[in-house]
Coordinates of C-alpha atoms in Angstrom, one line a residue:
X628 CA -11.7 -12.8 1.4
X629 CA -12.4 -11.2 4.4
X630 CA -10.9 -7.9 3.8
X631 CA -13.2 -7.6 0.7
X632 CA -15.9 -5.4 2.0
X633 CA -17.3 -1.8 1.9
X634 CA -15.1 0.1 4.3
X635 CA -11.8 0.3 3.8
X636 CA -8.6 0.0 6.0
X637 CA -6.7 2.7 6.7
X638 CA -3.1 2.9 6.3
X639 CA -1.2 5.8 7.8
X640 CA 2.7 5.7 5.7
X641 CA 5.4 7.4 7.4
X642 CA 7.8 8.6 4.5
X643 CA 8.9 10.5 2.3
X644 CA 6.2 9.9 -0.7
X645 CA 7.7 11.4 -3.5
X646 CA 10.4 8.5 -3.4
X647 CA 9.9 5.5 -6.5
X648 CA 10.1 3.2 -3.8
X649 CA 7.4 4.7 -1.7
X650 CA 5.2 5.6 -4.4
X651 CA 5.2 1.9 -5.5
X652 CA 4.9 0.7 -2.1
X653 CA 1.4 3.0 -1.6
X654 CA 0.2 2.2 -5.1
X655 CA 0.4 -1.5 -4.3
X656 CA -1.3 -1.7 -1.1
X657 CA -4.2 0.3 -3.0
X658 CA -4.4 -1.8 -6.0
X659 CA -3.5 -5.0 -4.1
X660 CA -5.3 -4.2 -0.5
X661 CA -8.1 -2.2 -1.2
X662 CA -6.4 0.0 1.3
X663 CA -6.9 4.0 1.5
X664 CA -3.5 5.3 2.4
X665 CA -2.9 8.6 4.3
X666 CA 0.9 9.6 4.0
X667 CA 3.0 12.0 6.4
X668 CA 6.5 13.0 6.1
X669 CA 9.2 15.0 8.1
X670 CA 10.0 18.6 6.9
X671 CA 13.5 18.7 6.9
X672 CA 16.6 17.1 4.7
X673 CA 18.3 14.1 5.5
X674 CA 21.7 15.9 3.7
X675 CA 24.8 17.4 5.3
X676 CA 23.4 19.2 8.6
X677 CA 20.0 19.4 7.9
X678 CA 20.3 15.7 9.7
X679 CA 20.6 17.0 12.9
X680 CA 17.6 19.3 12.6
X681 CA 15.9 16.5 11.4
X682 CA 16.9 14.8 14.3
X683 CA 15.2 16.9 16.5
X684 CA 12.2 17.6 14.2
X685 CA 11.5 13.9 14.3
X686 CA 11.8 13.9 18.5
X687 CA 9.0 16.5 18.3
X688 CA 6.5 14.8 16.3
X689 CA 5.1 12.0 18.8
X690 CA 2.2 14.3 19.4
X691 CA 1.4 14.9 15.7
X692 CA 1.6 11.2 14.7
X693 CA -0.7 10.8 17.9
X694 CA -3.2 13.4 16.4
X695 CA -3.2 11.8 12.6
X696 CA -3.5 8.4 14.3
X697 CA -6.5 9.8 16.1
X698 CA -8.2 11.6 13.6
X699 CA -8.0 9.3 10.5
X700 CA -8.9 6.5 12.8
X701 CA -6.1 3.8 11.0
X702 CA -6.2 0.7 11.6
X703 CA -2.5 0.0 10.6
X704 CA 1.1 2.3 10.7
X705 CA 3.9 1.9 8.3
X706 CA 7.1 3.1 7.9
X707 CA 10.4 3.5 5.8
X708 CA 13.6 3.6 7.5
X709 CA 14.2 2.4 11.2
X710 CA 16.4 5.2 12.3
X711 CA 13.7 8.2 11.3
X712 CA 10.2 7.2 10.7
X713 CA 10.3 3.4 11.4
X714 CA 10.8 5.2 14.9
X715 CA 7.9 7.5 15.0
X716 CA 6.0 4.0 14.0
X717 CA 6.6 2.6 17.1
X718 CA 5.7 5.2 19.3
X719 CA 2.2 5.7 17.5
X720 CA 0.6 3.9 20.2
X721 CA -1.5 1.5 16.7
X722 CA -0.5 -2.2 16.2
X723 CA 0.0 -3.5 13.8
X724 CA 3.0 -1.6 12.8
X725 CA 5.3 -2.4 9.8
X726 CA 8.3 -1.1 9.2
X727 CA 11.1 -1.2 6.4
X728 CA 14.7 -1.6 6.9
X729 CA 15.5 0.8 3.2
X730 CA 19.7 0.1 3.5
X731 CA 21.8 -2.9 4.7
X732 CA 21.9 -1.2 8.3
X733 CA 20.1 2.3 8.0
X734 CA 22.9 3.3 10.1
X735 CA 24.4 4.9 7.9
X736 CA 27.0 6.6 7.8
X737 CA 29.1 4.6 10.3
X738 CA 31.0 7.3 10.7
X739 CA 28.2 9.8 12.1
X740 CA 28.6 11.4 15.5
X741 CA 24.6 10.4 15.6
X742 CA 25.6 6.4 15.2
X743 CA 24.7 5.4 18.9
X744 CA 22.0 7.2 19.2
X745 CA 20.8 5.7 15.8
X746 CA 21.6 2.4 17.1
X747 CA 19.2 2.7 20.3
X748 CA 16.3 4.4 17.7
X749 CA 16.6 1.0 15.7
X750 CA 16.7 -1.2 18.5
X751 CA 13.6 0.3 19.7
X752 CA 11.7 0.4 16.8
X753 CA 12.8 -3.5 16.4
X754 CA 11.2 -4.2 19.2
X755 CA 7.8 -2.7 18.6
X756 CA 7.2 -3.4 15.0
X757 CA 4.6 -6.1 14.3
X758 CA 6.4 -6.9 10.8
X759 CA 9.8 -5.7 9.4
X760 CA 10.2 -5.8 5.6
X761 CA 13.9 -6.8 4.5
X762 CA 13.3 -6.2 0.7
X763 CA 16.5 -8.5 0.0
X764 CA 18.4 -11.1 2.5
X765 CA 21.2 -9.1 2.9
X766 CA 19.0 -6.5 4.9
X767 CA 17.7 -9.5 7.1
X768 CA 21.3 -10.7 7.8
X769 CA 21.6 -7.2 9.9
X770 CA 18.0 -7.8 11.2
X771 CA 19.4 -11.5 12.5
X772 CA 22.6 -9.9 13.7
X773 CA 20.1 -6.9 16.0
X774 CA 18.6 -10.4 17.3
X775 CA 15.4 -9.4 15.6
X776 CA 13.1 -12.7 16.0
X777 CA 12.8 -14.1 12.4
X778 CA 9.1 -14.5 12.9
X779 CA 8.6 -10.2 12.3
X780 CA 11.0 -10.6 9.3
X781 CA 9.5 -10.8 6.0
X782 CA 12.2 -10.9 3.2
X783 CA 10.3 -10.2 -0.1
X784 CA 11.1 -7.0 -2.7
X785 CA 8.0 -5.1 -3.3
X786 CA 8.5 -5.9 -7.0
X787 CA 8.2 -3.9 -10.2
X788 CA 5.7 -3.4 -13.1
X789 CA 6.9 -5.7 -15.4
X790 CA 3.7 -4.4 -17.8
X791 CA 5.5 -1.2 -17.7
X792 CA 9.1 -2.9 -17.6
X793 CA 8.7 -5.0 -21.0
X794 CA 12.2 -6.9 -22.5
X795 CA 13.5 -5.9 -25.4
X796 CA 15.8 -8.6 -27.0
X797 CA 17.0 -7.3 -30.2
X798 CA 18.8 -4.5 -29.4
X799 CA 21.6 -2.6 -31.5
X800 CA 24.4 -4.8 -30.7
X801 CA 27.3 -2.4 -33.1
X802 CA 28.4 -0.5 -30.0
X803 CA 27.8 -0.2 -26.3
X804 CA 25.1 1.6 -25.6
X805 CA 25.1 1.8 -22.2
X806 CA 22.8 3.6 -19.2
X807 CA 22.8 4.6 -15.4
X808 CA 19.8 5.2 -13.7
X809 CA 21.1 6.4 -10.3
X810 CA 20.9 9.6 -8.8
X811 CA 23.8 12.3 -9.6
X812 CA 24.8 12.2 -5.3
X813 CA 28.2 10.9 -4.4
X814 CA 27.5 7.8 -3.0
X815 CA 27.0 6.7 -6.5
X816 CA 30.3 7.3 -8.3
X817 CA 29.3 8.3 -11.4
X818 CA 33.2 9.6 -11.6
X819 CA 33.9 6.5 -11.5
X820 CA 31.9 5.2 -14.8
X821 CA 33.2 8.1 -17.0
X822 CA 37.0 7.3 -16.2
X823 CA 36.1 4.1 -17.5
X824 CA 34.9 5.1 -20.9
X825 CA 37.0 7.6 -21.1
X826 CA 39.3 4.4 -21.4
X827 CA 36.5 2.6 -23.8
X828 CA 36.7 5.3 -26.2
X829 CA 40.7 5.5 -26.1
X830 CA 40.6 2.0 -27.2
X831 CA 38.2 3.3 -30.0
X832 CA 35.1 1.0 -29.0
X833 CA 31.7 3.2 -29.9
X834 CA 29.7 3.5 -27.5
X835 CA 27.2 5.8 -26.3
X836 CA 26.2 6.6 -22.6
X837 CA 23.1 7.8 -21.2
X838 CA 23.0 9.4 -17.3
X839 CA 19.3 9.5 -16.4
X840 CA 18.8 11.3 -13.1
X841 CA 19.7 14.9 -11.7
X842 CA 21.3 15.8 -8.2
X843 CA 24.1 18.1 -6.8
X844 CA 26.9 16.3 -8.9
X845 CA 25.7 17.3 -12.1
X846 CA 27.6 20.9 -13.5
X847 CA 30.4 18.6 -11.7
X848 CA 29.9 15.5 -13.5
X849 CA 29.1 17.2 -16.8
X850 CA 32.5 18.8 -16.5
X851 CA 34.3 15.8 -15.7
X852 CA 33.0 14.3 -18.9
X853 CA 34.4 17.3 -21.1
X854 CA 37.6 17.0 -20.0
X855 CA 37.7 13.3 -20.4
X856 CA 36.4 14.5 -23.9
X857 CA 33.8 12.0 -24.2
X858 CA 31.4 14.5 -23.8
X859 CA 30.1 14.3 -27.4
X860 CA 29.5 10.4 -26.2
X861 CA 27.3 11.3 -23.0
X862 CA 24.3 12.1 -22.8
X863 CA 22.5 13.5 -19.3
X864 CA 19.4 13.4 -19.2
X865 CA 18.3 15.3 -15.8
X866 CA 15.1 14.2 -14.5
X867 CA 13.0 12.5 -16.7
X868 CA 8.9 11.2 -16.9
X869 CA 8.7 8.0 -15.5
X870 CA 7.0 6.7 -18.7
X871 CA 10.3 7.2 -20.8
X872 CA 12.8 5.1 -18.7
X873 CA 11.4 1.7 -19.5
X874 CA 12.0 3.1 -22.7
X875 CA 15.2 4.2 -22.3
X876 CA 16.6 0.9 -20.5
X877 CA 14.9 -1.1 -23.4
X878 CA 17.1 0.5 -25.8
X879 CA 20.6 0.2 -23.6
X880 CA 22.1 -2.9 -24.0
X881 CA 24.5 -2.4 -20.4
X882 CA 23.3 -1.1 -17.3
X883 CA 26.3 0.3 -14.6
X884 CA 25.7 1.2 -11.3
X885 CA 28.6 1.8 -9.0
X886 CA 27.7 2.6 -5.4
X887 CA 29.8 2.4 -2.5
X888 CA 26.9 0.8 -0.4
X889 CA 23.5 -0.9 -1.6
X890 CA 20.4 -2.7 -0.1
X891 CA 18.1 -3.9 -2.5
X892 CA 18.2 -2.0 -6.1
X893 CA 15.0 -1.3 -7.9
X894 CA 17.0 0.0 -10.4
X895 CA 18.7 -3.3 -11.1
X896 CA 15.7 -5.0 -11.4
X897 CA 14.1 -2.5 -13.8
X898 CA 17.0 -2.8 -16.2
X899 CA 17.1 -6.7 -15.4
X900 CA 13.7 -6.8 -16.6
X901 CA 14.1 -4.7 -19.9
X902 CA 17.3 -6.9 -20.9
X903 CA 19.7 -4.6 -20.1
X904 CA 23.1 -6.2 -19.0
X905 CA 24.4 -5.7 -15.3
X906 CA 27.8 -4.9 -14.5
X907 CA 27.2 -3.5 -11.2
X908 CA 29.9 -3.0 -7.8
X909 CA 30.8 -5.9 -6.2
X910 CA 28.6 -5.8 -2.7
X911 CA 26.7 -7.5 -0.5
X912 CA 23.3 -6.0 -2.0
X913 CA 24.6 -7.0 -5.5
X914 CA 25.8 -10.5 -5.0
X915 CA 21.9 -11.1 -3.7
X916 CA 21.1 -11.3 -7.3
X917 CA 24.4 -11.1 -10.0
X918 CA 26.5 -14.2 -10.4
X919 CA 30.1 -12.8 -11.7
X920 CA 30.4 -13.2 -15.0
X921 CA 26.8 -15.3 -15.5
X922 CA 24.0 -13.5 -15.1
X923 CA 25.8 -9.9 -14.8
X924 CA 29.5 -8.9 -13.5
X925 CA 30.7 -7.7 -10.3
X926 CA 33.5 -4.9 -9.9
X927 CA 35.7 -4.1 -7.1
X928 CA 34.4 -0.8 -5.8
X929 CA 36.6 2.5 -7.3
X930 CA 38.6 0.5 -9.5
X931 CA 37.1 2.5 -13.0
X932 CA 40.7 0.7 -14.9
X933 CA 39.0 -2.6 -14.0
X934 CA 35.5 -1.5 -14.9
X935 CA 36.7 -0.5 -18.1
X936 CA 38.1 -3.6 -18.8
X937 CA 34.8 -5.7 -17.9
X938 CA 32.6 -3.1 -20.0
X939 CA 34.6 -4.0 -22.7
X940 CA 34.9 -7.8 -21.8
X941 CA 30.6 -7.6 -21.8
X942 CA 30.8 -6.0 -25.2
X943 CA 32.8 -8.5 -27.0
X944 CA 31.1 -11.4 -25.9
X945 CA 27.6 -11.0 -26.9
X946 CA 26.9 -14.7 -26.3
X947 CA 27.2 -14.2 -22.3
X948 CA 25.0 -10.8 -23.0
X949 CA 22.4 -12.8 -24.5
X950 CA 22.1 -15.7 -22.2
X951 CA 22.6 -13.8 -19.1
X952 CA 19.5 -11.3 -20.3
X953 CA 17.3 -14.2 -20.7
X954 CA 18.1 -15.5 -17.6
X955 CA 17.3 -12.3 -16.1
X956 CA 13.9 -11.6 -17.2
X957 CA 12.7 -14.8 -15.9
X958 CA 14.9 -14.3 -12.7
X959 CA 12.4 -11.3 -12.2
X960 CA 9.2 -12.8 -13.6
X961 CA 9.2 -15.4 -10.9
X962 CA 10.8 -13.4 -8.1
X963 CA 9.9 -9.5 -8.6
X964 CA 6.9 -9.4 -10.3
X965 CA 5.1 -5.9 -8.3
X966 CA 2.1 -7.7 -8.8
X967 CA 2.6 -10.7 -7.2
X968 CA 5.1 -9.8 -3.9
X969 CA 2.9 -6.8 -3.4
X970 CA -0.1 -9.0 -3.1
X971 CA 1.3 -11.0 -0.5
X972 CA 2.5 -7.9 1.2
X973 CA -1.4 -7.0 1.5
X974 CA -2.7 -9.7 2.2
X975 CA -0.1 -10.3 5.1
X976 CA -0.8 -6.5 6.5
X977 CA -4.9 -7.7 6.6
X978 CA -3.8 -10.6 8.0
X979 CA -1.9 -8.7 10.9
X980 CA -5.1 -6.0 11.2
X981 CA -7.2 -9.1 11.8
X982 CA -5.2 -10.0 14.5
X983 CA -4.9 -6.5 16.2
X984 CA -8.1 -5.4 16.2

């Protein structure tokens, strides 16, 4: 292969690196690519007002993308997120550039004073990307709708370990033992999920429920799951090592995640992978990859009286559980194996160099 040689290609990734998704992206084109990597990120938050500073920080760093560009001497540009660093991408001055739509739209919220001016920053960056990644087809159906030309789309998940995601099958099957793997923000609802065992446990199903993840919600969300006193029944976790989640999903035997908006979920997919059963909010995103009541279930968004009741339809019908994990592991075997997708990912982006250069 011709990118199979002494010197390596240089990657610059615009990000934020500390993100799962980005590490996995940058450890993939390394392991997969051969490629050194050389990351940059913006300063300030994406929360609250910091967005508008951030705004501004990210109009003032053509120069210093110029200057890393020039220095490192890359031979390709990547980015997360159209409206931020997708952006600065395109106005590197390098092709090839890829970039990755992260949410359905990335403009986000719809309710921002920023929305227009978002809108012409995506356009833009459209327009000058070599490649854009939609990591699920519901992010290439807002691609389609831009008038992007599906020859830059690539629609292909970046995958996950599945060596480090292994299925467990026999798993204690006397109570729920559920998890959720999503960060403690509000876009997540986690309020949501402990109404609805607050309900579980009135109806005196056991169950045990494990809240991996930290963020500003949880003093509030601890709290909330006292006075629903079914706080001897919750367990938060905070942050954890990476190592211990596989664990941790291997052991629950339902996986809930209820956002009010969703691309494409790694977090699915890792519990997907360690046979943990999906009931997940009925979405766009979701509907990608759960079939109602088959592979996983789908529930209307803020209804926690109707999430209850499918938590505990799940739990007594361990027949569905059992078939739909099955189906699920080799759902992501053939379709987000990291090893595989992120090959093709490489070997696209030395394909595109070639071209370029």
């Amino acid at each position: 292969m011709p990118w199979r040689q002494k010197n390596k290609k240089r990657i610059l990734f615009l990000g934020e690196t500390y993100r799962a998704d980005a590490i996995t992206w940058i450890r993939g084109l390394e392991e997969f690519g051969n490629f050194e990597v050389i990351t940059w990120e913006l300063k300030s938050s994406s929360n609250g007002l910091s967005r508008i500073k951030r705004l501004f920080e990210l109009l003032k760093t053509f120069f210093t993308v110029k200057r890393i560009v020039k220095k490192y001497n890359v031979d390709m540009v990547i980015a997360e997120r159209t409206t931020s660093y997708g952006f600065l991408a395109s106005i590197s001055g390098i092709k090839p550039i890829a970039i990755a739509q992260q949410g359905i739209t990335d403009l986000w919220p719809e309710n921002s004073p920023l929305f227009f001016l978002k809108k012409i920053i995506q356009d833009y960056a459209f327009k000058k990307a070599t490649l854009i990644h939609a990591w699920g087809p519901v992010m290439a159906k807002h691609m389609e709708d831009c008038k992007v030309p599906s020859s830059k789309i690539m629609i292909l998940p970046k995958g996950i370990n599945l060596n480090f995601f292994k299925f467990e099958e026999n798993k204690d099957e006397t109570q729920i033992n559920a998890i959720v793997t999503r960060s403690l923000l509000p876009e997540y609802q986690h309020e949501i999920i402990l109404k609805a065992f607050a309900i579980i446990k009135k109806k005196s199903i056991p169950f045990s429920l494990t809240i991996v993840g930290d963020g500003i919600l949880l003093s509030e969300l601890i709290s909330l799951s006292e006075k629903l006193e079914i706080d001897e029944e919750v367990k938060f976790t905070q942050r954890i090592h990476n190592d211990d989640l596989p664990k941790l999903l291997m052991k629950s035997n339902m996986y809930i995640s209820m956002p009010n908006t969703e691309g494409v979920s790694a977090s699915l997919f890792e519990a997907m992978a360690c046979g943990s059963f999906p009931i997940v909010s009925d979405l766009p995103g979701n509907r990608c990859w759960i079939n109602n009541h088959e592979n996983g279930i789908l529930v209307t968004n803020n209804d926690f009286e109707k999430l209850a009741s499918e938590i505990e339809f799940a739990y007594k019908n361990p027949i569905l559980r059992k078939r739909a994990v099955e189906n699920n592991r080799k759902f992501v075997e053939e379709q987000v194996d990291y090893s595989k997708n992120m090959k093709k990912i490489a070997d696209t982006y030395h394909t595109l160099i070639l071209q370029n250069h």
